[in-house]
Coordinates of C-alpha atoms in Angstrom, one line a residue:
M1 CA 24.8 -19.1 40.2
T2 CA 24.4 -18.9 36.4
D3 CA 24.1 -22.0 34.0
E4 CA 24.0 -20.3 30.7
K5 CA 22.3 -22.4 28.3
W6 CA 19.3 -22.8 26.0
R7 CA 16.0 -23.4 27.6
S8 CA 12.5 -24.3 26.1
P9 CA 9.6 -24.3 28.5
N10 CA 7.2 -27.2 28.4
N11 CA 3.4 -26.8 27.5
D12 CA 2.0 -28.1 30.4
Y13 CA 0.1 -30.8 28.3
G14 CA -1.4 -27.5 26.4
P15 CA -1.5 -26.3 22.8
E16 CA 1.2 -27.9 20.3
V17 CA 2.9 -24.9 18.3
G18 CA 3.8 -25.5 15.0
L19 CA 6.6 -23.9 12.9
D20 CA 4.7 -21.6 10.8
N21 CA 2.9 -19.9 13.4
G22 CA 1.0 -16.3 13.1
D23 CA 3.7 -14.0 14.6
V24 CA 6.3 -15.1 12.0
E25 CA 4.0 -15.7 8.9
T26 CA 3.1 -12.1 9.2
F27 CA 5.9 -10.9 7.9
K28 CA 7.2 -13.5 5.4
K29 CA 5.8 -11.8 2.4
E30 CA 8.4 -9.2 2.3
P31 CA 11.0 -9.9 5.1
E32 CA 13.5 -7.2 4.1
E33 CA 11.2 -4.5 4.1
A34 CA 9.7 -6.0 7.3
L35 CA 13.2 -5.9 8.8
A36 CA 13.8 -2.2 7.7
R37 CA 10.8 -0.9 8.7
E38 CA 10.3 -2.9 12.0
T39 CA 14.1 -1.9 13.2
G40 CA 14.0 1.2 11.8
Q41 CA 10.8 2.7 14.0
N42 CA 11.9 0.7 17.2
S43 CA 15.5 2.5 17.0
N44 CA 13.7 5.7 16.0
D45 CA 11.0 5.4 18.6
A46 CA 14.0 4.8 21.5
R47 CA 15.9 8.2 20.8
Y48 CA 17.3 9.4 23.8
N49 CA 19.0 12.7 25.1
S50 CA 19.8 13.7 21.2
S51 CA 18.1 15.3 18.1
Y52 CA 18.6 12.2 16.1
T53 CA 19.2 8.3 16.2
K54 CA 21.9 6.5 14.7
M55 CA 21.6 3.1 13.2
E56 CA 23.9 0.3 11.8
Y57 CA 23.4 -2.7 9.6
K58 CA 26.6 -4.7 9.8
L59 CA 27.1 -8.0 8.0
F60 CA 29.8 -10.3 9.7
E61 CA 30.9 -14.1 9.8
V62 CA 31.8 -15.9 12.6
E63 CA 32.9 -19.7 13.5
H64 CA 30.5 -22.1 14.5
D65 CA 31.5 -22.4 17.7
A66 CA 31.4 -18.6 18.6
I67 CA 27.4 -18.3 18.3
P68 CA 26.3 -19.0 22.2
G69 CA 25.0 -22.6 22.6
I70 CA 24.8 -23.4 19.2
D71 CA 25.3 -27.2 19.7
E72 CA 22.6 -27.3 21.9
L73 CA 20.4 -25.6 19.8
S74 CA 21.2 -27.9 16.9
E75 CA 19.6 -30.5 18.8
M76 CA 16.9 -28.8 19.7
I77 CA 16.4 -28.3 16.0
E78 CA 17.0 -31.9 15.2
A79 CA 14.4 -32.9 17.7
C80 CA 11.7 -30.8 15.9
Y81 CA 12.8 -32.3 12.9
E82 CA 12.8 -36.1 14.0
Y83 CA 9.3 -35.4 15.5
K84 CA 7.8 -34.2 12.1
K85 CA 10.3 -35.5 9.4
E86 CA 7.3 -37.4 7.8
L87 CA 5.5 -34.1 7.3
P88 CA 6.6 -32.4 4.0
K89 CA 5.8 -28.8 5.0
E90 CA 7.7 -28.4 8.0
A91 CA 10.1 -31.2 7.2
V92 CA 11.8 -29.5 4.5
Q93 CA 12.3 -26.2 6.6
L94 CA 13.7 -28.1 9.7
K95 CA 16.1 -30.1 7.7
R96 CA 17.4 -26.8 5.8
M97 CA 17.7 -25.3 9.6
L98 CA 19.3 -28.2 11.1
E99 CA 21.8 -28.0 7.8
R100 CA 22.7 -24.4 8.7
S101 CA 23.0 -24.8 12.4
H102 CA 26.1 -27.3 11.5
D103 CA 27.7 -24.8 9.0
K104 CA 31.5 -24.2 10.1
K105 CA 31.1 -20.3 9.4
I106 CA 27.6 -18.5 10.3
K107 CA 26.7 -15.5 8.4
C108 CA 25.1 -12.8 10.9
L109 CA 23.8 -9.5 10.7
R110 CA 23.9 -6.8 13.6
I111 CA 21.5 -4.0 13.8
S112 CA 22.4 -1.4 16.2
D113 CA 21.2 1.8 17.6
F114 CA 22.8 4.6 19.0
H115 CA 21.6 8.0 21.2
T116 CA 18.9 5.9 22.4
S117 CA 17.8 4.6 25.8
G118 CA 18.8 1.2 25.4
L119 CA 16.1 -1.7 26.9
E120 CA 15.0 -1.0 30.4
G121 CA 14.5 -3.6 32.7
V122 CA 17.4 -5.9 32.1
L123 CA 18.3 -6.5 36.1
S124 CA 14.9 -6.4 37.2
N125 CA 13.3 -8.9 34.4
D126 CA 10.2 -6.4 34.6
A127 CA 7.1 -7.6 32.9
E128 CA 6.3 -4.1 32.2
K129 CA 9.5 -2.9 31.0
P130 CA 10.8 -3.0 27.5
F131 CA 13.4 -5.6 27.7
Y132 CA 10.8 -8.1 29.1
L133 CA 8.4 -6.9 26.2
L134 CA 10.7 -7.4 23.6
T135 CA 12.1 -10.5 24.3
K136 CA 8.9 -12.2 25.9
G137 CA 5.8 -10.5 25.0
S138 CA 3.5 -11.1 22.3
G139 CA 1.0 -8.4 21.4
I140 CA 1.8 -6.0 24.1
S141 CA 3.6 -3.0 23.4
Y142 CA 5.2 -0.2 26.0
K143 CA 5.0 2.8 23.4
G144 CA 3.0 5.4 23.7
S145 CA 1.0 7.5 21.0
G146 CA 4.1 9.1 19.6
A147 CA 5.8 6.1 19.0
G148 CA 5.8 4.4 15.3
G149 CA 5.4 0.6 16.6
S150 CA 2.4 -0.4 19.1
K151 CA 1.6 -3.9 18.1
G152 CA 4.0 -5.8 20.2
I153 CA 4.6 -8.5 17.4
G154 CA 7.0 -6.2 14.8
K155 CA 10.1 -7.8 16.4
Y156 CA 9.1 -11.4 14.9
A157 CA 10.3 -9.7 11.3
A158 CA 14.0 -10.3 12.5
F159 CA 13.4 -14.2 12.9
V160 CA 12.3 -14.3 9.3
D161 CA 15.4 -13.2 8.1
S162 CA 17.4 -15.7 9.9
N163 CA 17.7 -19.2 8.5
I164 CA 17.6 -20.9 11.9
N165 CA 14.9 -18.7 13.2
T166 CA 17.4 -17.5 15.9
V167 CA 17.9 -13.7 17.3
F168 CA 20.1 -12.6 20.2
Y169 CA 19.2 -9.2 22.0
S170 CA 22.0 -7.1 23.6
T171 CA 21.5 -3.9 25.2
Y172 CA 23.4 -1.3 27.3
N173 CA 20.6 1.1 28.7
K174 CA 20.6 4.5 30.5
D175 CA 20.4 3.0 33.7
N176 CA 24.0 1.7 33.0
E177 CA 22.6 -2.1 32.9
R178 CA 24.0 -4.5 30.3
G179 CA 22.5 -7.7 29.2
Y180 CA 21.8 -10.2 26.6
I181 CA 19.4 -13.2 25.8
G182 CA 18.9 -15.6 22.9
V183 CA 15.7 -16.3 21.4
S184 CA 14.9 -19.3 19.0
K185 CA 11.5 -19.9 17.3
L186 CA 11.0 -23.2 16.7
R187 CA 8.3 -25.7 17.1
S188 CA 6.9 -28.1 19.7
A189 CA 8.4 -31.2 20.1
P190 CA 8.2 -34.0 22.7
I191 CA 10.4 -33.7 25.9
P192 CA 12.0 -36.9 26.6
E193 CA 11.4 -39.1 29.6
T194 CA 8.0 -37.2 30.3
D195 CA 4.8 -38.3 30.0
G196 CA 3.5 -36.3 26.8
L197 CA 4.7 -33.2 27.8
M198 CA 6.2 -30.9 24.8
T199 CA 8.2 -27.8 24.2
Q200 CA 6.2 -24.2 23.7
G201 CA 8.1 -23.9 20.2
I202 CA 10.4 -21.5 21.7
A203 CA 14.0 -21.5 23.2
Y204 CA 15.8 -19.0 25.3
F205 CA 19.5 -18.7 25.8
S206 CA 19.5 -17.6 29.5
R207 CA 21.3 -17.6 32.7
N208 CA 18.6 -19.5 34.7
D209 CA 15.5 -21.4 34.8
K210 CA 13.7 -18.4 34.9
K211 CA 14.9 -17.7 31.5
E212 CA 16.7 -14.2 32.8
P213 CA 19.2 -12.4 30.6
I214 CA 22.8 -12.8 31.1
L215 CA 24.0 -9.8 32.7
E216 CA 26.6 -8.7 30.4
E217 CA 27.1 -7.3 26.7
L218 CA 27.2 -10.1 23.8
L219 CA 30.7 -9.5 21.9
L220 CA 29.6 -11.5 18.8
D221 CA 30.8 -9.3 16.1
P222 CA 34.6 -9.1 16.6
E223 CA 35.0 -5.6 15.2
F224 CA 32.2 -4.0 17.5
E225 CA 32.0 -3.2 21.2
R226 CA 30.1 -0.5 22.9
E227 CA 32.0 2.1 24.5
E228 CA 31.2 3.5 28.0
G229 CA 27.9 5.7 27.9
N230 CA 27.4 4.7 24.4
Y231 CA 23.7 3.5 25.0
G232 CA 21.6 1.5 22.6
T233 CA 20.6 -1.8 21.8
D234 CA 22.2 -4.7 19.3
V235 CA 20.1 -7.3 17.5
Y236 CA 22.1 -9.9 16.3
I237 CA 20.3 -12.4 13.4
I238 CA 22.0 -15.4 13.6
G239 CA 22.5 -17.2 10.1
F240 CA 21.3 -14.1 7.9
S241 CA 19.8 -15.1 4.8
S242 CA 21.4 -12.6 2.7
E243 CA 21.4 -12.1 -1.1
N244 CA 23.8 -10.3 -3.1
D245 CA 21.8 -7.0 -3.2
W246 CA 20.8 -7.0 0.7
K247 CA 22.5 -3.6 1.5
W248 CA 20.6 -1.9 -1.4
S249 CA 17.6 -4.0 -0.9
I250 CA 17.6 -2.6 2.9
I251 CA 18.4 0.8 1.8
S252 CA 15.5 0.9 -0.7
K253 CA 13.2 0.3 2.0
L254 CA 14.5 2.3 4.5
L255 CA 14.1 5.3 2.1
E256 CA 10.5 4.1 1.2
S257 CA 9.4 4.2 4.9
F258 CA 11.6 6.9 6.6
M259 CA 12.6 9.3 4.1
V260 CA 10.8 12.3 6.1
A261 CA 12.7 11.2 9.3
I262 CA 16.0 11.1 7.1
T263 CA 15.1 14.6 5.7
E264 CA 14.3 16.0 9.1
K265 CA 17.8 14.3 10.2
T266 CA 16.3 12.6 12.9
L267 CA 17.6 9.3 11.5
I268 CA 20.8 8.6 10.1
I269 CA 21.7 5.2 9.1
D270 CA 25.0 3.0 7.9
V271 CA 24.2 0.2 5.7
D272 CA 27.5 -1.8 5.9
D273 CA 29.7 0.6 4.1
I274 CA 27.1 2.9 2.8
T275 CA 25.5 6.0 4.8
V276 CA 22.1 6.9 4.3
S277 CA 21.5 10.5 5.5
K278 CA 19.9 14.1 4.2
E279 CA 23.4 14.9 2.7
T280 CA 23.5 11.6 0.9
L281 CA 19.8 11.3 -0.3
P282 CA 20.3 13.1 -3.7
E283 CA 23.2 11.0 -4.4
L284 CA 21.5 7.6 -3.3
I285 CA 18.3 8.6 -5.3
N286 CA 19.9 8.8 -8.5
D287 CA 22.0 5.3 -7.7
I288 CA 21.9 2.7 -10.2
N289 CA 22.0 0.1 -7.9
L290 CA 18.7 1.5 -6.2
K291 CA 17.1 1.3 -9.5
R292 CA 18.2 -2.1 -10.0
V293 CA 16.8 -3.6 -6.7
C294 CA 13.7 -1.4 -6.9
G295 CA 10.7 -2.7 -8.9
K296 CA 8.9 0.1 -11.1
R297 CA 6.4 1.2 -8.4
L298 CA 8.9 1.1 -5.7
Y299 CA 11.4 3.4 -7.5
R300 CA 8.9 5.8 -8.6
D301 CA 7.3 6.1 -5.0
I302 CA 10.8 6.8 -3.6
Q303 CA 11.5 9.4 -6.1
A304 CA 8.1 10.8 -5.7
Q305 CA 8.4 11.5 -2.0
F306 CA 12.2 12.9 -2.5
A307 CA 10.8 15.6 -5.2
L308 CA 8.0 16.1 -2.7
L309 CA 10.3 17.2 -0.1
Y310 CA 13.3 18.9 -2.0
D311 CA 11.7 20.5 -5.5
E312 CA 10.9 23.8 -5.3
D313 CA 7.5 23.8 -7.4
I314 CA 5.8 22.1 -4.7
V315 CA 2.4 23.4 -2.8
K316 CA 2.7 23.0 0.7
K317 CA -0.4 23.6 2.8
T318 CA -0.9 22.9 6.8
I319 CA -4.3 22.0 7.5
D320 CA -5.9 22.7 10.9
L321 CA -8.2 19.6 11.8
D322 CA -9.5 21.5 15.1
E323 CA -8.8 19.2 17.9
L324 CA -7.7 16.5 16.1
G325 CA -4.5 18.5 15.5
K326 CA -2.5 20.0 12.3
V327 CA -1.4 18.2 9.4
D328 CA 1.1 19.1 6.7
V329 CA 0.2 18.3 3.2
Y330 CA 2.5 18.6 -0.1
V331 CA 1.1 18.3 -3.7
K332 CA 3.4 18.2 -6.6
K333 CA 1.7 18.7 -9.9
Y334 CA 3.4 17.4 -13.1
D335 CA 3.1 18.3 -16.5
A336 CA 2.6 16.2 -19.7
N337 CA 6.3 15.6 -20.4
H338 CA 6.8 14.2 -16.7
S339 CA 3.4 12.6 -16.4
D340 CA 4.9 9.1 -15.8
M341 CA 6.8 10.2 -12.5
A342 CA 3.2 10.9 -10.8
T343 CA 2.1 8.6 -8.1
Q344 CA -1.6 9.7 -8.4
K345 CA -1.6 9.2 -4.7
C346 CA -1.0 10.7 -1.2
V347 CA 1.6 8.9 0.8
Y348 CA 0.8 9.2 4.6
V349 CA 3.6 9.9 7.1
R350 CA 3.1 9.7 10.8
Y351 CA 5.1 10.9 13.7
P352 CA 7.9 9.9 14.3
Y353 CA 8.0 10.2 10.4
M354 CA 7.4 6.6 9.2
K355 CA 5.3 6.0 6.1
I356 CA 2.0 4.0 6.8
K357 CA 0.4 4.0 3.5
M358 CA -0.6 5.5 0.3
S359 CA -4.0 6.5 -0.7
D360 CA -6.2 5.3 -3.3
N361 CA -5.8 7.5 -6.7
L362 CA -7.2 10.7 -5.9
S363 CA -7.1 12.4 -9.6
K364 CA -6.5 11.2 -13.3
L365 CA -4.5 14.4 -13.9
P366 CA -0.6 13.7 -13.2
F367 CA 0.5 14.7 -9.5
S368 CA 1.9 13.2 -6.3
A369 CA 1.0 14.1 -2.7
M370 CA 2.2 13.5 0.7
C371 CA 0.7 14.1 4.4
I372 CA 2.6 14.4 7.2
I373 CA 0.6 13.9 10.7
G374 CA 2.4 15.3 13.8
D375 CA 2.6 14.1 17.5
N376 CA -1.4 14.8 18.0
E377 CA -4.9 13.3 18.5
I378 CA -5.1 12.1 15.0
N379 CA -1.9 10.0 15.2
S380 CA -3.0 8.4 18.2
L381 CA -6.3 7.4 16.6
L382 CA -4.9 6.2 13.8
R383 CA -2.1 4.2 15.2
D384 CA -4.5 2.3 17.4
V385 CA -5.9 1.0 13.9
E386 CA -2.7 0.1 12.1
N387 CA -2.2 -3.7 11.0
P388 CA 0.9 -5.5 12.7
Q389 CA 2.8 -4.7 9.7
H390 CA 1.9 -0.8 10.1
T391 CA 1.1 -0.7 6.3
D392 CA -2.6 0.3 6.8
W393 CA -5.5 1.4 8.9
E394 CA -8.1 -1.2 9.4
F395 CA -11.2 0.1 11.6
N396 CA -12.7 -3.3 12.5
R397 CA -9.8 -3.5 15.1
L398 CA -12.2 -1.3 17.0
N399 CA -15.2 -3.4 16.7
D400 CA -15.5 -4.0 20.4
D401 CA -15.6 0.1 20.8
K402 CA -18.2 1.4 18.5
P403 CA -17.9 5.3 19.7
L404 CA -14.1 5.3 19.3
K405 CA -14.5 3.2 15.8
K406 CA -16.9 6.2 14.9
K407 CA -14.6 8.8 15.9
T408 CA -11.4 7.4 14.4
R409 CA -13.2 6.6 11.0
N410 CA -14.8 10.3 11.0
A411 CA -11.0 11.8 11.7
E412 CA -9.7 9.7 8.8
R413 CA -12.5 10.7 6.7
L414 CA -12.0 14.4 7.3
L415 CA -8.6 14.1 6.6
R416 CA -8.9 12.2 3.3
E417 CA -11.3 14.9 2.4
E418 CA -9.3 17.7 3.2
I419 CA -6.4 16.2 0.9
R420 CA -8.7 15.4 -1.8
K421 CA -9.7 19.0 -1.8
L422 CA -6.3 20.2 -1.9
V423 CA -5.2 18.1 -4.9
T424 CA -8.1 19.4 -6.8
E425 CA -7.3 22.8 -5.8
V426 CA -3.9 22.5 -7.2
M427 CA -4.8 20.6 -10.3
L428 CA -7.4 23.4 -11.3
A429 CA -5.3 26.3 -10.3
D430 CA -3.9 27.3 -13.8
S431 CA -6.4 26.2 -16.4
S432 CA -3.9 27.8 -19.1
E433 CA -1.3 25.3 -18.6
K434 CA -1.4 22.5 -20.6
T435 CA -1.5 19.0 -18.6
D436 CA -2.3 15.5 -19.2
V437 CA -4.3 12.8 -17.8
L438 CA -1.8 9.9 -16.8
G439 CA -0.9 8.3 -19.8
A440 CA -3.9 9.5 -21.8
G441 CA -1.5 11.7 -24.0
E442 CA -0.4 8.4 -26.1
F443 CA -3.7 8.0 -27.7
L444 CA -6.1 11.0 -26.8
P445 CA -6.9 13.2 -29.8
S446 CA -6.4 16.9 -29.5
T447 CA -9.5 18.7 -29.7
E448 CA -10.3 22.1 -31.4
D449 CA -13.9 22.5 -30.2
G450 CA -13.6 24.7 -27.5
D451 CA -12.4 24.6 -24.1
M452 CA -12.6 21.7 -21.4
E453 CA -13.5 22.4 -18.0
V454 CA -13.1 20.1 -14.8
E455 CA -15.8 20.3 -12.3
V456 CA -15.6 18.2 -8.7
K457 CA -19.0 16.9 -7.5
T458 CA -19.6 14.2 -4.9
I459 CA -21.9 11.5 -5.8
K460 CA -22.3 8.7 -3.3
K461 CA -19.0 9.9 -1.3
D462 CA -16.9 9.4 -4.8
I463 CA -15.3 12.4 -6.5
V464 CA -16.6 12.5 -10.0
R465 CA -15.5 14.3 -13.1
T466 CA -17.8 15.7 -15.9
T467 CA -17.0 17.9 -18.8
K468 CA -18.7 21.4 -18.9
A469 CA -21.8 21.7 -20.6
R470 CA -21.5 22.2 -24.5
K471 CA -23.2 22.1 -27.5
N472 CA -23.1 18.8 -29.7
K473 CA -22.1 19.9 -33.3
A474 CA -24.2 18.2 -36.1
V475 CA -21.5 16.3 -38.0
N476 CA -21.7 12.8 -40.0
P477 CA -20.9 10.0 -37.6
K478 CA -17.1 8.7 -37.9
K479 CA -16.6 5.2 -39.3
E480 CA -15.3 2.5 -36.9
K481 CA -11.5 1.9 -37.7
A482 CA -11.2 -1.4 -39.6
N483 CA -8.1 -3.7 -40.0
E484 CA -6.6 -2.6 -36.8
D485 CA -4.6 -5.2 -35.0
D486 CA -5.0 -3.7 -31.6
D487 CA -8.3 -4.6 -30.4
A488 CA -7.8 -3.1 -27.0
F489 CA -10.3 -0.2 -27.9
K490 CA -12.7 -2.1 -30.4
H491 CA -16.0 -3.7 -29.6
Q492 CA -17.3 -5.7 -32.0
N493 CA -20.6 -7.7 -32.1
G494 CA -20.0 -11.0 -29.6
S495 CA -17.3 -9.4 -27.8
L496 CA -16.9 -10.3 -24.0
T497 CA -17.4 -7.9 -21.0
D498 CA -15.3 -7.9 -18.1
D499 CA -17.4 -10.7 -16.2
G500 CA -17.2 -12.9 -19.4
D501 CA -20.7 -12.7 -20.2
D502 CA -21.5 -11.6 -24.2
G503 CA -21.9 -8.0 -24.1
K504 CA -24.4 -8.2 -27.1
K505 CA -26.6 -10.7 -25.7
Q506 CA -27.4 -8.3 -22.8
N507 CA -28.3 -5.5 -25.2
T508 CA -31.5 -7.2 -27.0
G509 CA -33.9 -5.9 -24.3
G510 CA -34.5 -3.9 -21.2
G511 CA -38.1 -2.4 -22.0
G512 CA -41.3 -3.2 -21.5
E513 CA -44.7 -2.2 -23.3
D514 CA -45.7 0.5 -20.6
N515 CA -42.0 1.5 -20.6
P516 CA -42.1 5.3 -21.8
Y517 CA -38.5 5.1 -22.8
D518 CA -38.5 1.6 -24.5
D519 CA -38.0 1.6 -28.4
P520 CA -41.4 2.1 -30.3
N521 CA -40.1 1.1 -33.3
D522 CA -39.9 -2.9 -34.0
Q523 CA -37.5 -2.6 -37.1
G524 CA -34.9 -0.6 -34.7
G525 CA -34.8 2.6 -36.7
R526 CA -32.9 0.7 -39.7
G527 CA -34.5 2.7 -42.4
T528 CA -37.0 -0.2 -43.4
A529 CA -40.4 -0.5 -43.2
T530 CA -43.2 -2.9 -43.6
G531 CA -46.2 -2.5 -46.0
N532 CA -46.9 1.0 -46.9
E533 CA -45.4 2.7 -43.6
P534 CA -42.7 5.3 -44.2
I535 CA -39.0 4.7 -44.2
L536 CA -37.3 6.3 -41.0
K537 CA -34.2 8.4 -41.5
K538 CA -31.4 8.9 -39.3
V539 CA -30.9 12.5 -38.2
K540 CA -28.2 13.8 -36.6
L541 CA -29.2 16.4 -33.6
G542 CA -27.1 19.5 -32.4
G543 CA -27.7 21.9 -30.1
I544 CA -28.1 19.8 -27.1
K545 CA -26.4 20.7 -24.1
Y546 CA -25.3 17.8 -22.0
K547 CA -23.0 16.7 -19.2
N548 CA -21.4 13.2 -19.0
I549 CA -20.5 12.3 -15.4
V550 CA -18.4 9.6 -14.1
V551 CA -20.1 7.7 -11.0
D552 CA -17.6 4.6 -10.9
E553 CA -15.0 4.2 -13.8
K554 CA -14.1 0.8 -12.6
A555 CA -17.8 -0.4 -12.8
G556 CA -18.2 1.4 -16.0
R557 CA -20.9 3.7 -14.5
Y558 CA -22.0 7.2 -15.6
D559 CA -24.6 9.5 -15.6
F560 CA -25.9 11.4 -19.1
R561 CA -27.8 14.6 -18.3
F562 CA -29.5 16.6 -20.8
T563 CA -32.7 18.6 -21.7
A564 CA -34.9 17.7 -24.7
P565 CA -35.1 20.8 -27.0
H566 CA -38.6 19.2 -28.6
D567 CA -40.2 16.1 -28.6
E568 CA -38.6 12.9 -30.3
A569 CA -40.7 9.6 -30.7
D570 CA -37.5 7.6 -31.3
F571 CA -34.0 8.8 -30.0
E572 CA -30.8 7.3 -29.9
L573 CA -27.8 7.9 -27.8
E574 CA -24.7 6.6 -29.0
L575 CA -21.1 6.6 -27.9
K576 CA -17.6 6.5 -29.8
M577 CA -14.3 6.0 -27.8
C578 CA -11.4 8.5 -29.4
G579 CA -8.7 6.6 -30.5
D580 CA -5.1 7.7 -32.0
G581 CA -5.5 10.8 -34.0
S582 CA -9.1 11.2 -35.4
D583 CA -10.1 7.9 -35.1
T584 CA -13.1 6.7 -33.0
Y585 CA -14.2 3.1 -32.0
T586 CA -17.7 1.7 -31.1
L587 CA -18.1 1.8 -27.4
D588 CA -21.2 -0.3 -26.1
I589 CA -23.6 0.6 -23.7
I590 CA -24.7 -2.4 -21.8
S591 CA -27.6 -1.0 -19.7
A592 CA -29.6 2.1 -19.2
E593 CA -32.0 3.4 -17.1
V594 CA -34.1 7.0 -16.6
D595 CA -36.2 7.5 -13.4
G596 CA -35.6 3.9 -12.3
K597 CA -37.0 2.4 -15.4
P598 CA -34.8 0.5 -18.0
C599 CA -34.2 1.8 -21.5
R600 CA -34.1 -0.5 -24.7
I601 CA -30.5 -1.1 -25.7
E602 CA -30.2 -1.4 -29.5
D603 CA -26.2 -2.6 -30.9
G604 CA -24.8 -1.0 -27.9
K605 CA -26.8 2.4 -28.3
V606 CA -29.7 3.8 -26.1
R607 CA -33.1 4.3 -27.5
M608 CA -36.0 6.4 -25.8
K609 CA -38.8 8.8 -26.6
L610 CA -38.2 12.7 -25.7
S611 CA -40.6 15.2 -24.6
K612 CA -39.7 18.6 -25.0
D613 CA -37.9 20.7 -22.0
V614 CA -37.9 17.6 -19.9
T615 CA -34.3 17.1 -18.3
Y616 CA -33.3 13.5 -18.5
V617 CA -30.4 11.7 -16.5
V618 CA -29.7 8.5 -18.3
K619 CA -27.8 6.1 -15.9
Y620 CA -25.9 3.7 -18.2
T621 CA -23.3 1.1 -17.8
T622 CA -20.6 0.6 -20.4
N623 CA -18.4 -2.6 -21.0
R624 CA -15.4 -0.5 -20.6
K625 CA -14.1 -0.7 -17.0
S626 CA -11.6 2.4 -17.2
M627 CA -11.7 6.0 -18.0
F628 CA -11.8 6.8 -21.7
S629 CA -12.1 9.9 -23.9
S630 CA -15.5 9.6 -25.7
E631 CA -17.4 11.6 -28.4
V632 CA -21.6 11.8 -28.0
I633 CA -23.5 11.2 -30.7
M634 CA -27.3 12.0 -30.5
N635 CA -29.8 11.0 -33.2
A636 CA -33.2 10.6 -34.2
Y637 CA -35.5 8.5 -36.2
R638 CA -37.9 10.5 -38.2

């Protein structure tokens, strides 16, 4: 005998659950992105007896009474509101939910998949089967290493998009079983006529007190019913909190997350009246509606993925990671005229072709890259350290298994390093081609002093960039640009560093009496003298080969390496940042050291002694926290 109604289990005098619990809060930051990613991956994982999965997102509206048990559900929401109406944080949301549950017409979103296995375990209610785990499990997954989802909490993304926190799941599975169940994420509330019992904060629309599914298909969308043999699952979001651009917003997230799956024809999607497929991609990519709903970053990332998969001037390489398996890496190099289209990053996509994350910047030169990880060992390792949103790898999730954590981290490092090597190889492949550091072409001057060459070295596991060893020509120092409205590249006395300290105050010392790199001249080499001492003259030094190495651009850390051609009692190292045209701007050096001993800093310049034929590495820090084009000036006071 069935008794179809909403039921909420009691907490057996245990914990009280609030409305904003962690399962739902995880996906509140970007609800539409979470909905697109989670439903897309669940459907793609369940592909059955077909080369592709078909999905539908369909918005429809029904009368109030068409929602199963809606009046009972309203009463449950009201009980929660009455219990917490004095608590503003929850009362506002609960009151809104109560109002929406009384609407005469209710918007619903149906998300259906086809050519899938459906949810097994409808009849048995087996705790190890997909139907049970989807509707009642939390943090439990039935998926294997080849699946996109693995955390068992992605289903809560759908509740975030419901203005009454309610979702119905209906399935017709490959075992010819049909069934549906409703789930509402509420909060704990007192159970009347009990001695302090409360609900658990969740309710099920089910057929009996065991909260088992109703053994038939849910026919909520008046225009939809599954045909015989048309297996799959339907997710109904009740009270869909849609915006006017909901279709294009979901399409943008699907393109960002499943561009490779769509290109490989393993996923076709209908979002209301718009079809997303390999055939429609070129048109969708250039649709003005897509650009309107995307921010600048998202639109660029989508365009970059499309270019990597469809443009002809792409470098593709299959990298063999031995027992970890193989990955395919795509790299596209951009010229100066199109550098604004480059992401400077690599997008990681793993089987079954879902985007996981973007790498950190790999180069200052304009490029985009993509790494596609197949159904292999490295895929399995990295899947286990993904966060619940499947947007990053977090190795601390394996703290309880140190050997596995080390293996997984080493695998990710190897993959990242191989990608970095390929990107570097591609960017340096044609040195005769004119290229541009991203955005730098707007303000960097042209140089006529000879060729520039980029070298790649590893320092503290970071990629560093150096200029080719070259001679410093003896020319008169350029004057600082005056009366300039834009102070972005101007460093005057008293200007603040990034941490808010006065940069000039930090430049008043650093050496000691016994420091061989200290300034011996109390007057600071200003061309003045006391008594009968001779006046020191500032002389520009030329013919010194040097390398200026980027160690940590965000911290303003660099290494300056050179060999002294002769002895100098008072040597000065000065930096000028190149501006527009031939103009330069003062660039302050905040601190510097040689062999672990601090150098004296005077007016943002390094002062030290030199000994002939000695190679010096000046480790210095500037007050600029990003890459720049600079002129190095070396002087001596004699």
